Amino acid sequence: MIEVMDATQVPHARAAGALVGQILAELRSRTRAGTNLLELDAWTREMQREAGAVSCYVDYAPSFGRGPFGHHLCTSVNDAVLHGLPHDRALADGDLVSLDLALSLRGVVADAAISFVVGERPTAEDAALIDATQRALAAAVEAARPGARVGDVSHAIGTVLTAAGYPVNLDFGGHGVGSTMHQDPHVANHGEPGRGYRLRPGLLLALEPWVMADTAELVTDDDGWTLRSATGCRTAHSEHTVLITPGGAQVLTLPPS
């Protein structure tokens, strides 16, 4: 299913995106050595409740997970890159953390992710990983114009990631959002330009470049959810929800200025 927002839904999409950006920024500001992943999840639950938002994760039970997920935030650390199930773990200086949040506000979903290093200055390798995903995301936003194809967006992402020297996994990628979290079209993190669904104003897309430093192979934790690099290498993930407008893509999940 592909949904296209009408004029009455767009303000709700903007509000949902602003809330996701605000919560992720607040979580990042609170995270330090000693912060527990379950604390991050509890803070997310409370901020969503106060805003009147509904979690997209608590009851989420897709075929690839051991569902339902049962938490409000994905917390992926170091070699974990996607769907990190919060558990009793205190973060340490130097941990590379990815936080992924999707929620519904007034019937519209927004989805975003950030990666950062706890405490100390990141190593050159960690900084390069995070930077590659952020640059790939910026390239995707630039390519997501009315009349462009999904393949154009995928190609923009993949070009940046491969030029940075990272293997690209195609099992998971970006996707449409709307009244539900995961919709068509699927936006792979590499692809052929000129192919796929043609973008049109009103479409909401969650664009999410993610990389693992030296492999494209994932393994699943015993928790049935957390996806890690098969080699134990470090990982990073950046994501925004964007609205396709006549003038191009507008990012809805930016942190507060």
PDB file of C-alpha atoms in Angstrom:
ATOM      1  CA  MET A   1       0.000   0.000   0.000  1.00  0.00           C
ATOM      2  CA  ILE A   2       1.215   3.496  -0.872  1.00  0.00           C
ATOM      3  CA  GLU A   3      -0.509   6.401   0.871  1.00  0.00           C
ATOM      4  CA  VAL A   4      -0.296  10.009  -0.260  1.00  0.00           C
ATOM      5  CA  MET A   5      -1.087  12.719   2.278  1.00  0.00           C
ATOM      6  CA  ASP A   6      -3.851  15.185   1.485  1.00  0.00           C
ATOM      7  CA  ALA A   7      -3.865  18.806   2.658  1.00  0.00           C
ATOM      8  CA  THR A   8      -5.616  17.932   5.928  1.00  0.00           C
ATOM      9  CA  GLN A   9      -3.027  15.284   6.863  1.00  0.00           C
ATOM     10  CA  VAL A  10       0.141  17.233   6.131  1.00  0.00           C
ATOM     11  CA  PRO A  11       0.008  19.313   9.363  1.00  0.00           C
ATOM     12  CA  HIS A  12      -0.293  16.072  11.354  1.00  0.00           C
ATOM     13  CA  ALA A  13       2.736  14.662   9.529  1.00  0.00           C
ATOM     14  CA  ARG A  14       4.717  17.773  10.390  1.00  0.00           C
ATOM     15  CA  ALA A  15       3.687  17.558  14.048  1.00  0.00           C
ATOM     16  CA  ALA A  16       4.618  13.870  14.241  1.00  0.00           C
ATOM     17  CA  GLY A  17       7.986  14.548  12.629  1.00  0.00           C
ATOM     18  CA  ALA A  18       8.744  17.449  14.957  1.00  0.00           C
ATOM     19  CA  LEU A  19       7.947  15.271  17.969  1.00  0.00           C
ATOM     20  CA  VAL A  20      10.229  12.453  16.816  1.00  0.00           C
ATOM     21  CA  GLY A  21      13.062  14.920  16.218  1.00  0.00           C
ATOM     22  CA  GLN A  22      12.502  16.502  19.635  1.00  0.00           C
ATOM     23  CA  ILE A  23      12.470  13.179  21.509  1.00  0.00           C
ATOM     24  CA  LEU A  24      15.615  11.889  19.804  1.00  0.00           C
ATOM     25  CA  ALA A  25      17.425  15.139  20.555  1.00  0.00           C
ATOM     26  CA  GLU A  26      16.370  14.929  24.208  1.00  0.00           C
ATOM     27  CA  LEU A  27      17.496  11.300  24.456  1.00  0.00           C
ATOM     28  CA  ARG A  28      20.876  12.182  23.001  1.00  0.00           C
ATOM     29  CA  SER A  29      21.318  15.056  25.447  1.00  0.00           C
ATOM     30  CA  ARG A  30      20.535  12.751  28.410  1.00  0.00           C
ATOM     31  CA  THR A  31      22.766   9.876  27.283  1.00  0.00           C
ATOM     32  CA  ARG A  32      26.106   9.547  29.038  1.00  0.00           C
ATOM     33  CA  ALA A  33      28.300   6.839  30.504  1.00  0.00           C
ATOM     34  CA  GLY A  34      26.131   4.875  32.935  1.00  0.00           C
ATOM     35  CA  THR A  35      22.834   5.514  31.154  1.00  0.00           C
ATOM     36  CA  ASN A  36      20.891   2.258  30.919  1.00  0.00           C
ATOM     37  CA  LEU A  37      19.143   1.240  27.699  1.00  0.00           C
ATOM     38  CA  LEU A  38      15.986   0.605  29.714  1.00  0.00           C
ATOM     39  CA  GLU A  39      16.167   4.195  31.007  1.00  0.00           C
ATOM     40  CA  LEU A  40      16.204   5.442  27.413  1.00  0.00           C
ATOM     41  CA  ASP A  41      13.147   3.337  26.676  1.00  0.00           C
ATOM     42  CA  ALA A  42      11.326   4.590  29.784  1.00  0.00           C
ATOM     43  CA  TRP A  43      12.104   8.231  28.947  1.00  0.00           C
ATOM     44  CA  THR A  44      10.764   7.665  25.436  1.00  0.00           C
ATOM     45  CA  ARG A  45       7.557   6.136  26.786  1.00  0.00           C
ATOM     46  CA  GLU A  46       7.007   9.099  29.098  1.00  0.00           C
ATOM     47  CA  MET A  47       7.657  11.749  26.419  1.00  0.00           C
ATOM     48  CA  GLN A  48       5.314   9.991  23.998  1.00  0.00           C
ATOM     49  CA  ARG A  49       2.606   9.763  26.677  1.00  0.00           C
ATOM     50  CA  GLU A  50       2.894  13.448  27.530  1.00  0.00           C
ATOM     51  CA  ALA A  51       2.546  14.372  23.844  1.00  0.00           C
ATOM     52  CA  GLY A  52      -0.436  12.097  23.248  1.00  0.00           C
ATOM     53  CA  ALA A  53       1.505   9.962  20.751  1.00  0.00           C
ATOM     54  CA  VAL A  54       1.233   6.215  20.194  1.00  0.00           C
ATOM     55  CA  SER A  55       4.253   3.931  19.899  1.00  0.00           C
ATOM     56  CA  CYS A  56       4.680   2.074  16.619  1.00  0.00           C
ATOM     57  CA  TYR A  57       6.918  -0.515  18.300  1.00  0.00           C
ATOM     58  CA  VAL A  58       5.216  -1.917  21.395  1.00  0.00           C
ATOM     59  CA  ASP A  59       2.795  -4.186  19.521  1.00  0.00           C
ATOM     60  CA  TYR A  60       4.924  -4.532  16.382  1.00  0.00           C
ATOM     61  CA  ALA A  61       5.224  -8.185  15.369  1.00  0.00           C
ATOM     62  CA  PRO A  62       6.531  -8.617  11.792  1.00  0.00           C
ATOM     63  CA  SER A  63       7.635 -11.891  10.274  1.00  0.00           C
ATOM     64  CA  PHE A  64      11.343 -11.109  10.749  1.00  0.00           C
ATOM     65  CA  GLY A  65      11.122 -10.479  14.514  1.00  0.00           C
ATOM     66  CA  ARG A  66      10.209 -12.503  17.568  1.00  0.00           C
ATOM     67  CA  GLY A  67       7.313 -10.243  18.350  1.00  0.00           C
ATOM     68  CA  PRO A  68       5.723  -8.300  19.724  1.00  0.00           C
ATOM     69  CA  PHE A  69       8.661  -5.919  20.193  1.00  0.00           C
ATOM     70  CA  GLY A  70       7.323  -4.715  23.547  1.00  0.00           C
ATOM     71  CA  HIS A  71       9.373  -1.493  23.842  1.00  0.00           C
ATOM     72  CA  HIS A  72       9.161   2.117  22.658  1.00  0.00           C
ATOM     73  CA  LEU A  73      12.649   2.631  21.176  1.00  0.00           C
ATOM     74  CA  CYS A  74      15.236   0.651  19.225  1.00  0.00           C
ATOM     75  CA  THR A  75      18.628   0.845  20.971  1.00  0.00           C
ATOM     76  CA  SER A  76      21.496  -0.589  18.906  1.00  0.00           C
ATOM     77  CA  VAL A  77      25.005  -0.466  20.375  1.00  0.00           C
ATOM     78  CA  ASN A  78      28.414  -0.931  18.705  1.00  0.00           C
ATOM     79  CA  ASP A  79      28.083  -3.982  16.417  1.00  0.00           C
ATOM     80  CA  ALA A  80      24.260  -3.861  16.617  1.00  0.00           C
ATOM     81  CA  VAL A  81      22.789  -1.778  13.805  1.00  0.00           C
ATOM     82  CA  LEU A  82      19.016  -2.324  13.559  1.00  0.00           C
ATOM     83  CA  HIS A  83      16.051  -3.272  15.760  1.00  0.00           C
ATOM     84  CA  GLY A  84      18.100  -3.248  18.954  1.00  0.00           C
ATOM     85  CA  LEU A  85      15.839  -4.541  21.736  1.00  0.00           C
ATOM     86  CA  PRO A  86      16.356  -2.479  24.915  1.00  0.00           C
ATOM     87  CA  HIS A  87      17.751  -4.541  27.789  1.00  0.00           C
ATOM     88  CA  ASP A  88      19.526  -4.040  31.104  1.00  0.00           C
ATOM     89  CA  ARG A  89      22.805  -2.574  29.852  1.00  0.00           C
ATOM     90  CA  ALA A  90      24.630   0.517  31.098  1.00  0.00           C
ATOM     91  CA  LEU A  91      26.401   2.428  28.356  1.00  0.00           C
ATOM     92  CA  ALA A  92      30.105   3.198  28.574  1.00  0.00           C
ATOM     93  CA  ASP A  93      32.292   5.974  27.183  1.00  0.00           C
ATOM     94  CA  GLY A  94      33.083   5.172  23.573  1.00  0.00           C
ATOM     95  CA  ASP A  95      29.964   3.100  22.874  1.00  0.00           C
ATOM     96  CA  LEU A  96      28.517   3.836  19.433  1.00  0.00           C
ATOM     97  CA  VAL A  97      24.753   4.085  19.905  1.00  0.00           C
ATOM     98  CA  SER A  98      21.970   4.163  17.324  1.00  0.00           C
ATOM     99  CA  LEU A  99      18.499   5.186  18.508  1.00  0.00           C
ATOM    100  CA  ASP A 100      15.558   4.553  16.161  1.00  0.00           C
ATOM    101  CA  LEU A 101      12.108   5.946  16.973  1.00  0.00           C
ATOM    102  CA  ALA A 102       8.750   5.692  15.196  1.00  0.00           C
ATOM    103  CA  LEU A 103       5.493   7.014  16.616  1.00  0.00           C
ATOM    104  CA  SER A 104       2.026   7.967  15.495  1.00  0.00           C
ATOM    105  CA  LEU A 105       0.522  11.351  16.304  1.00  0.00           C
ATOM    106  CA  ARG A 106      -2.990  12.272  15.192  1.00  0.00           C
ATOM    107  CA  GLY A 107      -3.031   9.225  12.961  1.00  0.00           C
ATOM    108  CA  VAL A 108       0.212   9.904  11.055  1.00  0.00           C
ATOM    109  CA  VAL A 109       3.558   8.156  11.589  1.00  0.00           C
ATOM    110  CA  ALA A 110       7.057   9.650  11.597  1.00  0.00           C
ATOM    111  CA  ASP A 111      10.270   7.615  11.860  1.00  0.00           C
ATOM    112  CA  ALA A 112      13.892   8.671  12.398  1.00  0.00           C
ATOM    113  CA  ALA A 113      17.217   7.411  13.733  1.00  0.00           C
ATOM    114  CA  ILE A 114      20.450   8.947  14.999  1.00  0.00           C
ATOM    115  CA  SER A 115      23.902   7.538  15.744  1.00  0.00           C
ATOM    116  CA  PHE A 116      26.457   9.015  18.137  1.00  0.00           C
ATOM    117  CA  VAL A 117      29.338   8.057  20.397  1.00  0.00           C
ATOM    118  CA  VAL A 118      28.851   8.241  24.159  1.00  0.00           C
ATOM    119  CA  GLY A 119      31.079  10.559  26.143  1.00  0.00           C
ATOM    120  CA  GLU A 120      34.513  10.775  24.647  1.00  0.00           C
ATOM    121  CA  ARG A 121      35.454  12.087  21.219  1.00  0.00           C
ATOM    122  CA  PRO A 122      34.672   9.427  18.580  1.00  0.00           C
ATOM    123  CA  THR A 123      37.488   7.580  16.890  1.00  0.00           C
ATOM    124  CA  ALA A 124      38.217   8.460  13.275  1.00  0.00           C
ATOM    125  CA  GLU A 125      36.646   5.176  12.223  1.00  0.00           C
ATOM    126  CA  ASP A 126      33.412   5.807  14.152  1.00  0.00           C
ATOM    127  CA  ALA A 127      33.213   9.397  12.935  1.00  0.00           C
ATOM    128  CA  ALA A 128      33.620   8.207   9.336  1.00  0.00           C
ATOM    129  CA  LEU A 129      30.850   5.610   9.729  1.00  0.00           C
ATOM    130  CA  ILE A 130      28.383   8.136  11.117  1.00  0.00           C
ATOM    131  CA  ASP A 131      29.387  10.777   8.580  1.00  0.00           C
ATOM    132  CA  ALA A 132      28.861   8.386   5.663  1.00  0.00           C
ATOM    133  CA  THR A 133      25.290   7.645   6.735  1.00  0.00           C
ATOM    134  CA  GLN A 134      24.543  11.326   7.235  1.00  0.00           C
ATOM    135  CA  ARG A 135      25.973  12.277   3.837  1.00  0.00           C
ATOM    136  CA  ALA A 136      24.064   9.446   2.187  1.00  0.00           C
ATOM    137  CA  LEU A 137      20.884  10.667   3.866  1.00  0.00           C
ATOM    138  CA  ALA A 138      21.487  14.204   2.620  1.00  0.00           C
ATOM    139  CA  ALA A 139      22.019  12.857  -0.911  1.00  0.00           C
ATOM    140  CA  ALA A 140      18.775  10.892  -0.655  1.00  0.00           C
ATOM    141  CA  VAL A 141      16.840  13.964   0.433  1.00  0.00           C
ATOM    142  CA  GLU A 142      18.272  15.921  -2.504  1.00  0.00           C
ATOM    143  CA  ALA A 143      17.281  13.159  -4.946  1.00  0.00           C
ATOM    144  CA  ALA A 144      13.730  12.771  -3.588  1.00  0.00           C
ATOM    145  CA  ARG A 145      11.976  15.204  -5.892  1.00  0.00           C
ATOM    146  CA  PRO A 146       8.566  14.999  -7.572  1.00  0.00           C
ATOM    147  CA  GLY A 147       8.901  12.982 -10.762  1.00  0.00           C
ATOM    148  CA  ALA A 148      12.035  11.195  -9.589  1.00  0.00           C
ATOM    149  CA  ARG A 149      11.958   7.426  -9.175  1.00  0.00           C
ATOM    150  CA  VAL A 150      12.635   5.419  -6.040  1.00  0.00           C
ATOM    151  CA  GLY A 151      15.685   4.024  -7.822  1.00  0.00           C
ATOM    152  CA  ASP A 152      17.106   7.542  -8.074  1.00  0.00           C
ATOM    153  CA  VAL A 153      16.955   7.873  -4.289  1.00  0.00           C
ATOM    154  CA  SER A 154      18.447   4.410  -3.739  1.00  0.00           C
ATOM    155  CA  HIS A 155      21.227   5.167  -6.208  1.00  0.00           C
ATOM    156  CA  ALA A 156      22.061   8.427  -4.405  1.00  0.00           C
ATOM    157  CA  ILE A 157      22.393   6.581  -1.094  1.00  0.00           C
ATOM    158  CA  GLY A 158      24.425   3.713  -2.482  1.00  0.00           C
ATOM    159  CA  THR A 159      26.791   5.976  -4.370  1.00  0.00           C
ATOM    160  CA  VAL A 160      27.812   7.754  -1.165  1.00  0.00           C
ATOM    161  CA  LEU A 161      28.131   4.583   0.918  1.00  0.00           C
ATOM    162  CA  THR A 162      30.153   2.633  -1.617  1.00  0.00           C
ATOM    163  CA  ALA A 163      32.414   5.612  -2.348  1.00  0.00           C
ATOM    164  CA  ALA A 164      33.159   5.703   1.386  1.00  0.00           C
ATOM    165  CA  GLY A 165      34.251   2.070   1.154  1.00  0.00           C
ATOM    166  CA  TYR A 166      31.376   0.379   2.958  1.00  0.00           C
ATOM    167  CA  PRO A 167      29.504  -2.759   1.842  1.00  0.00           C
ATOM    168  CA  VAL A 168      25.770  -2.176   1.406  1.00  0.00           C
ATOM    169  CA  ASN A 169      23.128  -4.577   2.709  1.00  0.00           C
ATOM    170  CA  LEU A 170      19.829  -4.615   0.809  1.00  0.00           C
ATOM    171  CA  ASP A 171      17.756  -6.670   3.252  1.00  0.00           C
ATOM    172  CA  PHE A 172      16.454  -3.593   5.094  1.00  0.00           C
ATOM    173  CA  GLY A 173      16.093  -0.005   3.925  1.00  0.00           C
ATOM    174  CA  GLY A 174      13.802   2.960   3.735  1.00  0.00           C
ATOM    175  CA  HIS A 175      10.054   2.809   3.228  1.00  0.00           C
ATOM    176  CA  GLY A 176       6.848   4.718   2.917  1.00  0.00           C
ATOM    177  CA  VAL A 177       5.056   5.876   6.041  1.00  0.00           C
ATOM    178  CA  GLY A 178       1.571   7.227   6.631  1.00  0.00           C
ATOM    179  CA  SER A 179      -1.174   5.820   8.809  1.00  0.00           C
ATOM    180  CA  THR A 180       1.134   2.852   9.502  1.00  0.00           C
ATOM    181  CA  MET A 181       4.895   2.561  10.003  1.00  0.00           C
ATOM    182  CA  HIS A 182       6.007   0.332   7.129  1.00  0.00           C
ATOM    183  CA  GLN A 183       4.451   0.879   3.726  1.00  0.00           C
ATOM    184  CA  ASP A 184       5.471   0.725   0.113  1.00  0.00           C
ATOM    185  CA  PRO A 185       7.526   1.861  -1.625  1.00  0.00           C
ATOM    186  CA  HIS A 186      10.605   0.103  -0.301  1.00  0.00           C
ATOM    187  CA  VAL A 187      13.687   2.324  -0.667  1.00  0.00           C
ATOM    188  CA  ALA A 188      16.784   0.131  -0.815  1.00  0.00           C
ATOM    189  CA  ASN A 189      20.135   1.632   0.136  1.00  0.00           C
ATOM    190  CA  HIS A 190      21.466   0.981  -3.353  1.00  0.00           C
ATOM    191  CA  GLY A 191      19.727   0.736  -6.703  1.00  0.00           C
ATOM    192  CA  GLU A 192      19.456   1.661 -10.354  1.00  0.00           C
ATOM    193  CA  PRO A 193      18.424   5.199 -11.257  1.00  0.00           C
ATOM    194  CA  GLY A 194      15.294   5.668 -13.330  1.00  0.00           C
ATOM    195  CA  ARG A 195      13.525   2.627 -11.899  1.00  0.00           C
ATOM    196  CA  GLY A 196      10.673   2.091  -9.492  1.00  0.00           C
ATOM    197  CA  TYR A 197       7.757   4.123  -8.203  1.00  0.00           C
ATOM    198  CA  ARG A 198       7.584   7.741  -9.348  1.00  0.00           C
ATOM    199  CA  LEU A 199       7.575  10.195  -6.432  1.00  0.00           C
ATOM    200  CA  ARG A 200       4.694  12.644  -6.095  1.00  0.00           C
ATOM    201  CA  PRO A 201       3.766  15.478  -3.721  1.00  0.00           C
ATOM    202  CA  GLY A 202       2.165  14.274  -0.503  1.00  0.00           C
ATOM    203  CA  LEU A 203       4.230  11.092  -0.257  1.00  0.00           C
ATOM    204  CA  LEU A 204       5.958  10.459   3.073  1.00  0.00           C
ATOM    205  CA  LEU A 205       9.202   8.475   2.993  1.00  0.00           C
ATOM    206  CA  ALA A 206      11.453   7.273   5.797  1.00  0.00           C
ATOM    207  CA  LEU A 207      14.950   7.294   4.281  1.00  0.00           C
ATOM    208  CA  GLU A 208      17.518   5.361   6.304  1.00  0.00           C
ATOM    209  CA  PRO A 209      21.097   4.717   5.215  1.00  0.00           C
ATOM    210  CA  TRP A 210      22.890   2.302   7.563  1.00  0.00           C
ATOM    211  CA  VAL A 211      26.262   0.637   7.269  1.00  0.00           C
ATOM    212  CA  MET A 212      28.559  -1.897   8.876  1.00  0.00           C
ATOM    213  CA  ALA A 213      32.264  -1.155   8.672  1.00  0.00           C
ATOM    214  CA  ASP A 214      33.482  -4.278   6.886  1.00  0.00           C
ATOM    215  CA  THR A 215      30.563  -6.556   6.010  1.00  0.00           C
ATOM    216  CA  ALA A 216      27.107  -6.619   4.459  1.00  0.00           C
ATOM    217  CA  GLU A 217      26.078  -9.716   6.436  1.00  0.00           C
ATOM    218  CA  LEU A 218      23.717  -9.527   9.404  1.00  0.00           C
ATOM    219  CA  VAL A 219      23.187 -11.955  12.274  1.00  0.00           C
ATOM    220  CA  THR A 220      20.239 -11.989  14.679  1.00  0.00           C
ATOM    221  CA  ASP A 221      20.641 -12.005  18.455  1.00  0.00           C
ATOM    222  CA  ASP A 222      19.024 -14.629  20.635  1.00  0.00           C
ATOM    223  CA  ASP A 223      16.413 -11.998  21.560  1.00  0.00           C
ATOM    224  CA  GLY A 224      14.969 -12.510  18.076  1.00  0.00           C
ATOM    225  CA  TRP A 225      15.189  -8.811  17.192  1.00  0.00           C
ATOM    226  CA  THR A 226      18.608  -7.199  17.442  1.00  0.00           C
ATOM    227  CA  LEU A 227      20.542  -7.310  14.162  1.00  0.00           C
ATOM    228  CA  ARG A 228      24.346  -7.233  14.362  1.00  0.00           C
ATOM    229  CA  SER A 229      27.243  -7.213  11.954  1.00  0.00           C
ATOM    230  CA  ALA A 230      28.377 -10.765  11.254  1.00  0.00           C
ATOM    231  CA  THR A 231      32.016  -9.824  11.903  1.00  0.00           C
ATOM    232  CA  GLY A 232      31.443  -7.830  15.096  1.00  0.00           C
ATOM    233  CA  CYS A 233      32.447  -4.581  13.391  1.00  0.00           C
ATOM    234  CA  ARG A 234      30.984  -1.204  14.351  1.00  0.00           C
ATOM    235  CA  THR A 235      27.859   0.165  12.667  1.00  0.00           C
ATOM    236  CA  ALA A 236      25.886   3.379  12.164  1.00  0.00           C
ATOM    237  CA  HIS A 237      22.360   4.361  11.127  1.00  0.00           C
ATOM    238  CA  SER A 238      20.811   7.706  10.159  1.00  0.00           C
ATOM    239  CA  GLU A 239      17.158   8.225   9.213  1.00  0.00           C
ATOM    240  CA  HIS A 240      14.671  11.017   8.531  1.00  0.00           C
ATOM    241  CA  THR A 241      11.053  11.133   7.488  1.00  0.00           C
ATOM    242  CA  VAL A 242      10.621  13.439   4.507  1.00  0.00           C
ATOM    243  CA  LEU A 243       7.563  14.897   2.808  1.00  0.00           C
ATOM    244  CA  ILE A 244       7.643  15.162  -0.978  1.00  0.00           C
ATOM    245  CA  THR A 245       6.463  18.643  -1.963  1.00  0.00           C
ATOM    246  CA  PRO A 246       6.298  20.365  -5.357  1.00  0.00           C
ATOM    247  CA  GLY A 247       9.655  21.965  -4.550  1.00  0.00           C
ATOM    248  CA  GLY A 248      11.435  18.832  -3.320  1.00  0.00           C
ATOM    249  CA  ALA A 249      11.726  16.828  -0.121  1.00  0.00           C
ATOM    250  CA  GLN A 250      11.221  18.535   3.231  1.00  0.00           C
ATOM    251  CA  VAL A 251      12.755  16.856   6.292  1.00  0.00           C
ATOM    252  CA  LEU A 252      10.143  16.572   9.027  1.00  0.00           C
ATOM    253  CA  THR A 253      12.200  14.936  11.801  1.00  0.00           C
ATOM    254  CA  LEU A 254      14.959  17.495  12.350  1.00  0.00           C
ATOM    255  CA  PRO A 255      15.945  18.198  15.970  1.00  0.00           C
ATOM    256  CA  PRO A 256      14.742  21.519  17.411  1.00  0.00           C
ATOM    257  CA  SER A 257      16.895  24.436  16.318  1.00  0.00           C
TER     258      SER A 257
END
